[in-house]
Short mmCIF file of C-alpha atoms in Angstrom, two decimals:
data_model
loop_
_atom_site.label_atom_id
_atom_site.label_comp_id
_atom_site.label_asym_id
_atom_site.label_seq_id
_atom_site.Cartn_x
_atom_site.Cartn_y
_atom_site.Cartn_z
CA MET A 1144 -90.85 -53.33 68.89
CA HIS A 1145 -90.33 -50.11 70.60
CA HIS A 1146 -86.95 -51.29 71.69
CA ASP A 1147 -85.98 -52.22 68.06
CA MET A 1148 -86.80 -48.77 66.84
CA ILE A 1149 -84.61 -47.22 69.50
CA TYR A 1150 -81.81 -49.64 68.65
CA ARG A 1151 -81.94 -48.85 64.94
CA LYS A 1152 -81.86 -45.13 65.52
CA THR A 1153 -78.92 -45.57 67.83
CA LEU A 1154 -77.00 -47.50 65.12
CA LEU A 1155 -77.81 -44.90 62.45
CA PHE A 1156 -76.62 -42.10 64.68
CA ALA A 1157 -73.42 -43.94 65.42
CA ALA A 1158 -72.83 -44.46 61.68
CA VAL A 1159 -73.31 -40.76 61.06
CA ILE A 1160 -70.89 -39.90 63.85
CA ILE A 1161 -68.29 -42.29 62.44
CA SER A 1162 -68.75 -40.87 58.94
CA VAL A 1163 -68.30 -37.34 60.23
CA LEU A 1164 -65.23 -38.30 62.22
CA THR A 1165 -63.77 -40.09 59.21
CA ALA A 1166 -64.36 -37.06 56.99
CA CYS A 1167 -62.71 -34.73 59.49
CA ASN A 1168 -59.65 -36.93 59.77
CA LYS A 1169 -59.03 -37.14 55.91
CA LYS A 1170 -56.07 -34.84 54.57
CA ALA A 1171 -56.55 -32.19 51.76
CA PRO A 1172 -54.69 -33.06 48.37
CA GLU A 1173 -51.06 -31.74 47.95
CA PRO A 1174 -50.44 -28.96 45.26
CA VAL A 1175 -48.60 -30.17 42.16
CA ALA A 1176 -45.45 -28.50 40.70
CA LEU A 1177 -45.79 -27.34 37.12
CA ALA A 1178 -43.56 -28.71 34.37
CA ALA A 1179 -40.53 -26.63 33.42
CA PRO A 1180 -40.43 -25.23 29.87
CA SER A 1181 -37.84 -26.46 27.38
CA PRO A 1182 -36.86 -23.38 25.33
CA GLU A 1183 -35.23 -23.49 21.92
CA VAL A 1184 -33.40 -20.80 19.95
CA ALA A 1185 -35.71 -19.58 17.23
CA VAL A 1186 -33.66 -16.65 15.88
CA LEU A 1187 -30.04 -15.93 16.72
CA GLY A 1188 -28.53 -12.54 15.99
CA ILE A 1189 -25.43 -10.54 16.75
CA ASP A 1190 -26.80 -8.79 19.82
CA LYS A 1191 -30.08 -10.58 20.54
CA VAL A 1192 -31.81 -13.98 20.59
CA THR A 1193 -35.40 -15.13 20.24
CA LEU A 1194 -36.43 -18.09 22.44
CA LEU A 1195 -39.47 -20.27 21.78
CA TRP A 1196 -41.10 -22.98 23.93
CA GLU A 1197 -44.32 -24.97 24.20
CA THR A 1198 -47.09 -23.86 26.50
CA VAL A 1199 -46.97 -25.46 29.93
CA GLU A 1200 -50.49 -26.42 31.04
CA ASN A 1201 -51.77 -24.43 34.02
CA ALA A 1202 -48.79 -22.02 33.91
CA GLU A 1203 -49.71 -18.40 34.25
CA SER A 1204 -46.28 -17.00 33.17
CA TYR A 1205 -42.63 -17.89 32.90
CA ARG A 1206 -39.33 -16.77 34.26
CA ILE A 1207 -36.10 -16.82 32.26
CA LEU A 1208 -32.75 -16.87 34.08
CA LEU A 1209 -29.90 -15.54 31.91
CA ASP A 1210 -26.39 -16.52 32.96
CA GLU A 1211 -27.69 -17.27 36.48
CA LYS A 1212 -28.11 -13.60 37.30
CA THR A 1213 -30.67 -11.87 35.13
CA VAL A 1214 -34.35 -12.76 35.49
CA ILE A 1215 -36.64 -11.98 32.59
CA LYS A 1216 -40.44 -12.31 32.77
CA ALA A 1217 -42.43 -13.76 29.90
CA SER A 1218 -46.15 -14.33 29.53
CA GLY A 1219 -46.33 -15.96 26.13
CA VAL A 1220 -44.45 -18.79 24.51
CA CYS A 1221 -41.57 -16.70 23.16
CA ALA A 1222 -39.22 -14.04 24.39
CA VAL A 1223 -36.64 -11.74 22.76
CA ILE A 1224 -33.51 -11.10 24.80
CA GLU A 1225 -31.66 -8.01 23.59
CA ASN A 1226 -28.50 -6.03 24.33
CA LEU A 1227 -26.31 -9.07 24.14
CA THR A 1228 -22.67 -9.07 23.07
CA SER A 1229 -21.80 -10.48 19.69
CA GLY A 1230 -19.86 -13.71 19.55
CA THR A 1231 -20.54 -14.45 23.22
CA GLU A 1232 -21.76 -17.64 24.91
CA TYR A 1233 -24.87 -17.40 27.11
CA LYS A 1234 -26.73 -19.90 29.34
CA VAL A 1235 -30.52 -19.82 29.78
CA MET A 1236 -32.85 -21.72 32.18
CA MET A 1237 -36.64 -21.36 32.47
CA LYS A 1238 -39.37 -22.18 34.95
CA SER A 1239 -43.16 -22.04 34.89
CA ILE A 1240 -45.04 -19.75 37.28
CA ALA A 1241 -48.29 -21.06 38.85
CA PRO A 1242 -51.41 -18.90 39.02
CA GLU A 1243 -51.33 -16.58 41.98
CA GLY A 1244 -53.17 -18.04 45.03
CA SER A 1245 -53.49 -21.50 43.48
CA SER A 1246 -53.60 -24.37 46.00
CA GLN A 1247 -53.29 -26.97 43.30
CA TRP A 1248 -50.17 -25.85 41.43
CA LEU A 1249 -46.68 -24.86 42.38
CA ASP A 1250 -44.00 -23.04 40.36
CA SER A 1251 -41.73 -25.40 38.57
CA GLY A 1252 -38.04 -25.53 39.16
CA TYR A 1253 -35.65 -24.25 36.52
CA GLY A 1254 -35.42 -26.62 33.64
CA PRO A 1255 -32.34 -27.80 31.74
CA VAL A 1256 -29.70 -25.30 30.67
CA LEU A 1257 -29.85 -23.99 27.09
CA THR A 1258 -26.50 -22.73 25.81
CA PHE A 1259 -26.12 -20.53 22.74
CA VAL A 1260 -23.52 -18.21 21.24
CA THR A 1261 -24.54 -14.96 19.62
CA LYS A 1262 -23.36 -14.38 16.10
CA GLY A 1263 -20.08 -12.51 15.76
CA LYS A 1264 -19.79 -9.28 13.79
CA THR A 1265 -18.57 -9.66 10.24
CA VAL A 1266 -14.91 -8.81 9.89
CA LEU A 1267 -14.35 -6.65 6.82
CA GLN A 1268 -12.05 -7.95 4.13
CA THR A 1269 -8.50 -6.66 4.29
CA PRO A 1270 -7.81 -4.37 1.30
CA GLU A 1271 -5.61 -5.97 -1.34
CA VAL A 1272 -3.10 -3.32 -2.34
CA GLU A 1273 -1.33 -3.09 -5.69
CA VAL A 1274 1.33 -0.72 -6.93
CA TYR A 1275 -0.23 1.39 -9.65
CA GLU A 1276 2.84 3.46 -10.42
CA ALA A 1277 6.31 3.62 -8.90
CA GLU A 1278 8.68 6.44 -9.74
CA PRO A 1279 12.09 7.13 -8.20
CA SER A 1280 10.58 9.88 -6.04
CA SER A 1281 6.91 8.86 -5.77
CA VAL A 1282 4.60 5.87 -5.62
CA THR A 1283 0.85 5.42 -6.15
CA LEU A 1284 -0.97 2.51 -4.47
CA VAL A 1285 -4.50 1.32 -5.30
CA TRP A 1286 -6.97 -1.24 -3.96
CA GLU A 1287 -10.45 -2.52 -4.74
CA PRO A 1288 -13.31 -1.09 -2.64
CA VAL A 1289 -14.10 -3.23 0.40
CA LYS A 1290 -17.78 -4.04 0.88
CA LYS A 1291 -19.34 -2.16 3.81
CA ALA A 1292 -16.20 -0.09 4.31
CA GLY A 1293 -16.72 3.61 4.91
CA MET A 1294 -13.07 4.59 5.00
CA TYR A 1295 -9.55 3.23 5.19
CA VAL A 1296 -6.86 3.81 7.78
CA TYR A 1297 -3.24 3.52 6.65
CA THR A 1298 0.33 4.14 7.70
CA PHE A 1299 3.37 4.66 5.51
CA ASN A 1300 6.78 3.47 6.62
CA GLY A 1301 5.83 3.57 10.29
CA GLY A 1302 4.38 7.07 10.21
CA ALA A 1303 1.21 8.32 11.87
CA GLN A 1304 -2.14 6.77 10.97
CA GLN A 1305 -4.05 8.61 8.28
CA GLN A 1306 -7.54 8.24 6.82
CA THR A 1307 -9.00 8.28 3.35
CA THR A 1308 -12.30 7.49 1.69
CA GLU A 1309 -10.58 6.99 -1.66
CA THR A 1310 -9.20 3.70 -2.95
CA SER A 1311 -5.79 5.06 -3.88
CA VAL A 1312 -3.06 7.12 -2.32
CA THR A 1313 0.10 8.77 -3.68
CA PHE A 1314 3.30 9.47 -1.75
CA ASP A 1315 5.79 12.04 -3.07
CA ASP A 1316 9.28 13.23 -2.20
CA LEU A 1317 10.56 9.70 -1.68
CA ASN A 1318 14.10 8.44 -1.99
CA PHE A 1319 15.01 6.52 -5.10
CA ASP A 1320 15.93 2.83 -4.90
CA THR A 1321 14.38 2.54 -1.42
CA GLU A 1322 11.89 0.11 0.20
CA TYR A 1323 8.81 1.44 1.98
CA VAL A 1324 6.16 -0.42 4.04
CA PHE A 1325 2.49 0.46 3.55
CA ARG A 1326 -0.15 -0.84 6.03
CA ILE A 1327 -3.90 -0.45 5.62
CA LYS A 1328 -7.20 -1.62 7.11
CA ALA A 1329 -10.86 -1.14 6.22
CA VAL A 1330 -13.28 0.53 8.69
CA PRO A 1331 -17.08 -0.13 8.59
CA ASP A 1332 -19.40 2.57 7.30
CA GLU A 1333 -22.16 4.05 9.47
CA GLN A 1334 -24.76 1.54 8.29
CA SER A 1335 -22.54 -1.42 9.11
CA VAL A 1336 -20.88 -0.36 12.32
CA GLU A 1337 -23.30 -2.47 14.40
CA THR A 1338 -22.78 -5.60 12.38
CA ALA A 1339 -19.24 -5.39 11.10
CA LEU A 1340 -15.75 -5.06 12.47
CA GLU A 1341 -12.77 -3.34 10.90
CA SER A 1342 -10.51 -5.57 8.88
CA ALA A 1343 -7.14 -6.89 9.86
CA TRP A 1344 -4.13 -4.83 8.84
CA GLY A 1345 -2.76 -5.58 5.41
CA GLU A 1346 0.89 -4.90 4.64
CA THR A 1347 2.62 -4.20 1.35
CA THR A 1348 6.28 -3.49 0.69
CA VAL A 1349 7.04 -1.28 -2.30
CA LYS A 1350 10.44 -0.32 -3.64
CA THR A 1351 11.02 2.85 -5.60
CA PRO A 1352 13.14 2.34 -8.73
CA ASP A 1353 16.52 3.89 -9.21
CA ARG A 1354 16.61 7.25 -10.93
CA TYR A 1355 16.20 7.20 -14.68
CA VAL A 1356 19.14 8.19 -16.86
CA LEU A 1357 18.12 10.67 -19.52
CA ASP A 1358 18.66 9.68 -23.13
CA THR A 1359 22.00 10.71 -24.61
CA PRO A 1360 21.63 13.52 -27.19
CA VAL A 1361 22.39 12.77 -30.83
CA LEU A 1362 24.80 15.39 -32.18
CA SER A 1363 25.44 16.94 -35.58
CA VAL A 1364 27.57 19.84 -36.83
CA SER A 1365 26.58 22.67 -39.17
CA ASP A 1366 27.75 26.10 -40.29
CA ILE A 1367 31.46 25.27 -40.18
CA ASN A 1368 33.67 28.26 -40.94
CA THR A 1369 37.20 29.30 -40.25
CA ASN A 1370 36.59 30.46 -36.68
CA GLY A 1371 33.65 28.38 -35.49
CA PHE A 1372 30.80 26.01 -36.12
CA THR A 1373 27.42 25.03 -34.63
CA VAL A 1374 26.71 21.79 -32.75
CA ASN A 1375 23.06 20.69 -32.90
CA TRP A 1376 21.18 17.94 -31.01
CA ASN A 1377 17.71 16.44 -30.68
CA GLU A 1378 15.31 17.27 -27.86
CA VAL A 1379 15.67 14.73 -25.04
CA PRO A 1380 12.43 13.78 -23.20
CA ASP A 1381 12.30 15.02 -19.58
CA ALA A 1382 15.43 17.15 -20.02
CA GLY A 1383 15.30 20.57 -18.41
CA SER A 1384 18.48 21.89 -20.03
CA TYR A 1385 21.74 20.83 -21.66
CA GLU A 1386 25.43 21.24 -20.97
CA TYR A 1387 28.29 21.32 -23.45
CA SER A 1388 32.05 21.41 -23.20
CA VAL A 1389 34.70 22.23 -25.82
CA ASN A 1390 38.00 20.34 -25.56
CA GLY A 1391 37.39 19.58 -21.89
CA SER A 1392 36.64 23.14 -20.85
CA PRO A 1393 34.15 23.83 -18.01
CA ALA A 1394 30.62 22.90 -19.03
CA VAL A 1395 28.28 25.62 -20.25
CA ALA A 1396 24.51 25.31 -19.62
CA VAL A 1397 22.03 26.15 -22.39
CA ASP A 1398 18.29 25.80 -22.84
CA ASP A 1399 18.52 25.69 -26.61
CA LEU A 1400 19.12 22.64 -28.80
CA LYS A 1401 22.39 23.96 -30.17
CA ALA A 1402 25.69 25.51 -29.22
CA VAL A 1403 27.09 28.20 -31.50
CA LEU A 1404 30.86 28.19 -31.14
CA THR A 1405 32.87 31.24 -32.26
CA GLY A 1406 36.35 32.62 -31.80
CA LEU A 1407 38.00 29.34 -32.70
CA THR A 1408 41.23 28.83 -34.56
CA ALA A 1409 41.06 28.07 -38.25
CA ALA A 1410 41.99 24.64 -39.55
CA THR A 1411 41.79 23.17 -36.02
CA GLU A 1412 39.99 20.06 -34.79
CA TYR A 1413 37.75 20.49 -31.75
CA THR A 1414 36.00 17.89 -29.55
CA VAL A 1415 32.58 18.92 -28.26
CA THR A 1416 30.66 16.92 -25.63
CA VAL A 1417 26.98 17.45 -24.78
CA ARG A 1418 24.68 15.92 -22.19
CA ALA A 1419 21.02 16.32 -21.18
CA VAL A 1420 20.33 17.57 -17.64
CA PRO A 1421 17.04 17.11 -15.73
CA ALA A 1422 15.11 20.08 -14.40
CA VAL A 1423 15.72 20.88 -10.74
CA SER A 1424 12.22 19.68 -9.88
CA ASP A 1425 12.93 16.30 -11.53
CA GLN A 1426 16.34 15.60 -10.05
CA GLY A 1427 14.79 13.19 -7.58
CA SER A 1428 13.68 11.02 -10.50
CA TYR A 1429 16.23 11.63 -13.24
CA VAL A 1430 19.98 11.98 -13.64
CA ALA A 1431 21.94 13.59 -16.43
CA SER A 1432 22.56 11.57 -19.55
CA ASP A 1433 25.89 10.21 -20.65
CA TRP A 1434 28.08 12.67 -22.54
CA ALA A 1435 27.68 12.58 -26.31
CA GLN A 1436 30.80 13.47 -28.29
CA ILE A 1437 31.44 14.86 -31.74
CA LYS A 1438 34.55 16.20 -33.48
CA ALA A 1439 34.65 19.07 -35.97
CA THR A 1440 37.46 20.89 -37.74
CA THR A 1441 37.25 24.54 -38.55
CA ASN A 1442 37.94 25.61 -42.10
CA GLY A 1443 41.38 26.87 -43.06
CA LEU A 1444 41.95 30.58 -43.51
CA ILE A 1445 40.81 31.90 -46.86
CA VAL A 1446 43.70 33.06 -48.97
CA LEU A 1447 43.14 36.51 -50.39
CA GLY A 1448 43.35 36.84 -54.13
CA ALA A 1449 46.77 37.82 -55.49
CA PRO A 1450 46.86 41.42 -56.79
CA VAL A 1451 47.05 41.73 -60.58
CA LEU A 1452 49.88 44.21 -61.28
CA LYS A 1453 50.56 46.54 -64.13
CA SER A 1454 53.03 49.33 -64.62
CA GLU A 1455 52.19 52.90 -65.53
CA ASN A 1456 54.09 56.15 -66.16
CA VAL A 1457 57.42 54.46 -66.69
CA LEU A 1458 60.09 57.20 -66.97
CA ALA A 1459 63.87 57.34 -66.73
CA THR A 1460 63.94 57.62 -62.93
CA GLN A 1461 60.47 56.53 -61.80
CA PHE A 1462 57.47 54.40 -62.52
CA THR A 1463 54.16 53.41 -60.94
CA VAL A 1464 52.82 49.91 -60.22
CA LYS A 1465 49.02 49.67 -60.00
CA TRP A 1466 46.52 46.86 -59.19
CA GLU A 1467 42.80 46.32 -58.75
CA ALA A 1468 41.44 46.22 -55.21
CA VAL A 1469 41.40 42.69 -53.71
CA GLU A 1470 38.18 41.73 -51.92
CA HIS A 1471 38.54 41.57 -48.11
CA ALA A 1472 41.99 43.14 -48.25
CA GLY A 1473 42.64 45.86 -45.70
CA SER A 1474 46.04 46.90 -47.09
CA TYR A 1475 48.91 45.78 -49.33
CA MET A 1476 52.58 45.10 -48.75
CA VAL A 1477 54.96 46.27 -51.49
CA SER A 1478 58.66 45.49 -51.94
CA LEU A 1479 61.11 46.84 -54.51
CA ASN A 1480 63.99 44.64 -55.64
CA GLY A 1481 63.72 42.42 -52.56
CA GLY A 1482 63.80 45.27 -50.14
CA GLU A 1483 61.69 45.76 -47.04
CA PHE A 1484 57.94 45.48 -47.50
CA ILE A 1485 56.10 48.74 -47.06
CA SER A 1486 52.39 48.88 -46.19
CA VAL A 1487 50.25 50.62 -48.76
CA SER A 1488 46.61 51.42 -48.14
CA GLY A 1489 45.79 52.37 -51.71
CA ASN A 1490 45.89 50.40 -54.96
CA SER A 1491 49.17 51.75 -56.38
CA ARG A 1492 52.74 52.64 -55.52
CA THR A 1493 55.05 55.12 -57.35
CA PHE A 1494 58.78 54.56 -57.14
CA THR A 1495 61.11 57.55 -57.70
CA ASP A 1496 64.82 58.39 -57.74
CA LEU A 1497 65.54 55.34 -59.81
CA SER A 1498 68.37 54.63 -62.19
CA THR A 1499 67.80 54.98 -65.92
CA GLU A 1500 67.61 51.99 -68.14
CA THR A 1501 67.48 49.70 -65.14
CA ALA A 1502 65.23 46.69 -64.52
CA TYR A 1503 63.36 46.68 -61.23
CA THR A 1504 61.29 43.90 -59.65
CA VAL A 1505 58.21 44.87 -57.65
CA LYS A 1506 56.40 42.38 -55.40
CA VAL A 1507 52.90 43.03 -53.93
CA LYS A 1508 50.66 40.99 -51.65
CA ALA A 1509 47.19 41.68 -50.22
CA VAL A 1510 46.81 41.66 -46.41
CA PRO A 1511 43.42 41.09 -44.63
CA ASP A 1512 41.89 43.70 -42.43
CA ALA A 1513 42.77 43.20 -38.74
CA SER A 1514 39.15 42.32 -37.93
CA GLN A 1515 39.17 39.46 -40.44
CA THR A 1516 42.48 37.80 -39.70
CA GLY A 1517 40.58 34.87 -38.22
CA THR A 1518 39.00 34.25 -41.62
CA TYR A 1519 41.47 35.40 -44.23
CA LYS A 1520 45.19 35.33 -44.68
CA GLU A 1521 47.49 37.31 -46.90
CA SER A 1522 47.58 36.58 -50.59
CA PRO A 1523 50.43 35.04 -52.55
CA LEU A 1524 53.01 37.52 -53.84
CA SER A 1525 52.39 39.08 -57.21
CA GLU A 1526 55.49 40.15 -59.11
CA ILE A 1527 56.16 42.52 -62.00
CA SER A 1528 59.40 43.63 -63.68
CA VAL A 1529 59.69 47.23 -64.89
CA THR A 1530 62.69 48.80 -66.73
CA THR A 1531 63.22 52.55 -66.54
CA LYS A 1532 63.66 54.56 -69.69
CA GLN A 1533 66.79 56.12 -71.12
CA GLY A 1534 67.60 59.49 -69.67
CA PRO A 1535 67.71 62.75 -71.79
CA SER A 1536 70.93 63.57 -73.79
CA PRO A 1537 73.02 66.61 -72.84
CA ASP A 1538 71.77 68.40 -75.91
CA ASP A 1539 68.20 67.82 -75.01
CA LYS A 1540 66.76 71.19 -74.14
CA GLY A 1541 63.13 70.97 -74.36
CA GLY A 1542 61.83 68.13 -72.41
CA ASP A 1543 60.60 66.33 -75.48
CA LEU A 1544 58.52 63.42 -74.28
CA SER A 1545 58.01 61.88 -77.65
CA ASP A 1546 60.28 58.93 -76.69
CA PHE A 1547 57.89 57.77 -73.88
CA ASP A 1548 55.03 55.52 -74.73
CA GLU A 1549 53.56 55.15 -71.26
CA ASP A 1550 50.68 57.11 -69.83
CA PRO A 1551 51.51 60.38 -68.13
CA ILE A 1552 52.28 60.42 -64.39
CA PHE A 1553 49.12 60.78 -62.28
#
């Protein structure tokens, strides 16, 4: 019995030794790699992106690899990546980070690649240009405001770039009947510069019209007299002055709406032409009108009234012819019996040293003053016949005048 007890104890001890040896020879469990996150794009912007993923069990944090070169740490289940370039493709991979000092868990490897493209900036609309007004020497262009535009950059016919905040522009001092090229683009305002891009260039070709021909004046004649007349015309829009010519003579410029012509020849037809002329400042847009033409004939010379003659103081060897003054006459021409005309300034002429009992013919005509020869001409001849008286007999001693019935000599 004693020997059984010793045998049992020996077996128990051996079992303990074997158990201890077995326990010492058993390996510790291997640490396990965490699962890799699978991120998704939650919010995509122009210059940033928000990534979202599900929590990985036992992960303490996460690492994001951007384009295989930038590592970004994240502790939650989302991350915002900023300072990206708009309209650009990016690649993202993520891995889970095990708790520090853990013997059970290992960092995961990088998971599948997530590719995304940031939103591009909005390109502003190209301004749509229209011709508001085109003149021979100027043009005005307009366009509708472009949303988010702060200003506009333009060029005209290849010139330097210029800027404006208005929605119209006017160009002056242009050539008539000429094509010009206008280019313009919209530029974002300060609030939109981060989200918008300037527009593409728009191009418009505009042609200035040819110069306008002024309206032709409408002519009329007034105040016709023997040595002139007046030509009148209507006011022509946009005319700065007028020119007229008489019978092809050099043109004369006037600002008035009439031409007073003097010093012409009586009873003569004249041709007058008139045209409207633009002001110097408008000669880039307007040209002179066509010539308007009108004919007018001056009045004939006015014939002076014929003198009304009468005889006075008729004696044997003399008599006087008298007449009333003729209006506008400067002098008179008197002839006796067809002889030479003699100029007389007064209203009578006394003839002496005549023959007795003889018939004489006296002719008189009125002559205009030298200053009025362009208006008046000499009168028709007036004629009177006067017979001298009988002379005194040889016996006549006393100068008896009882035989004379005329007025006394004056």
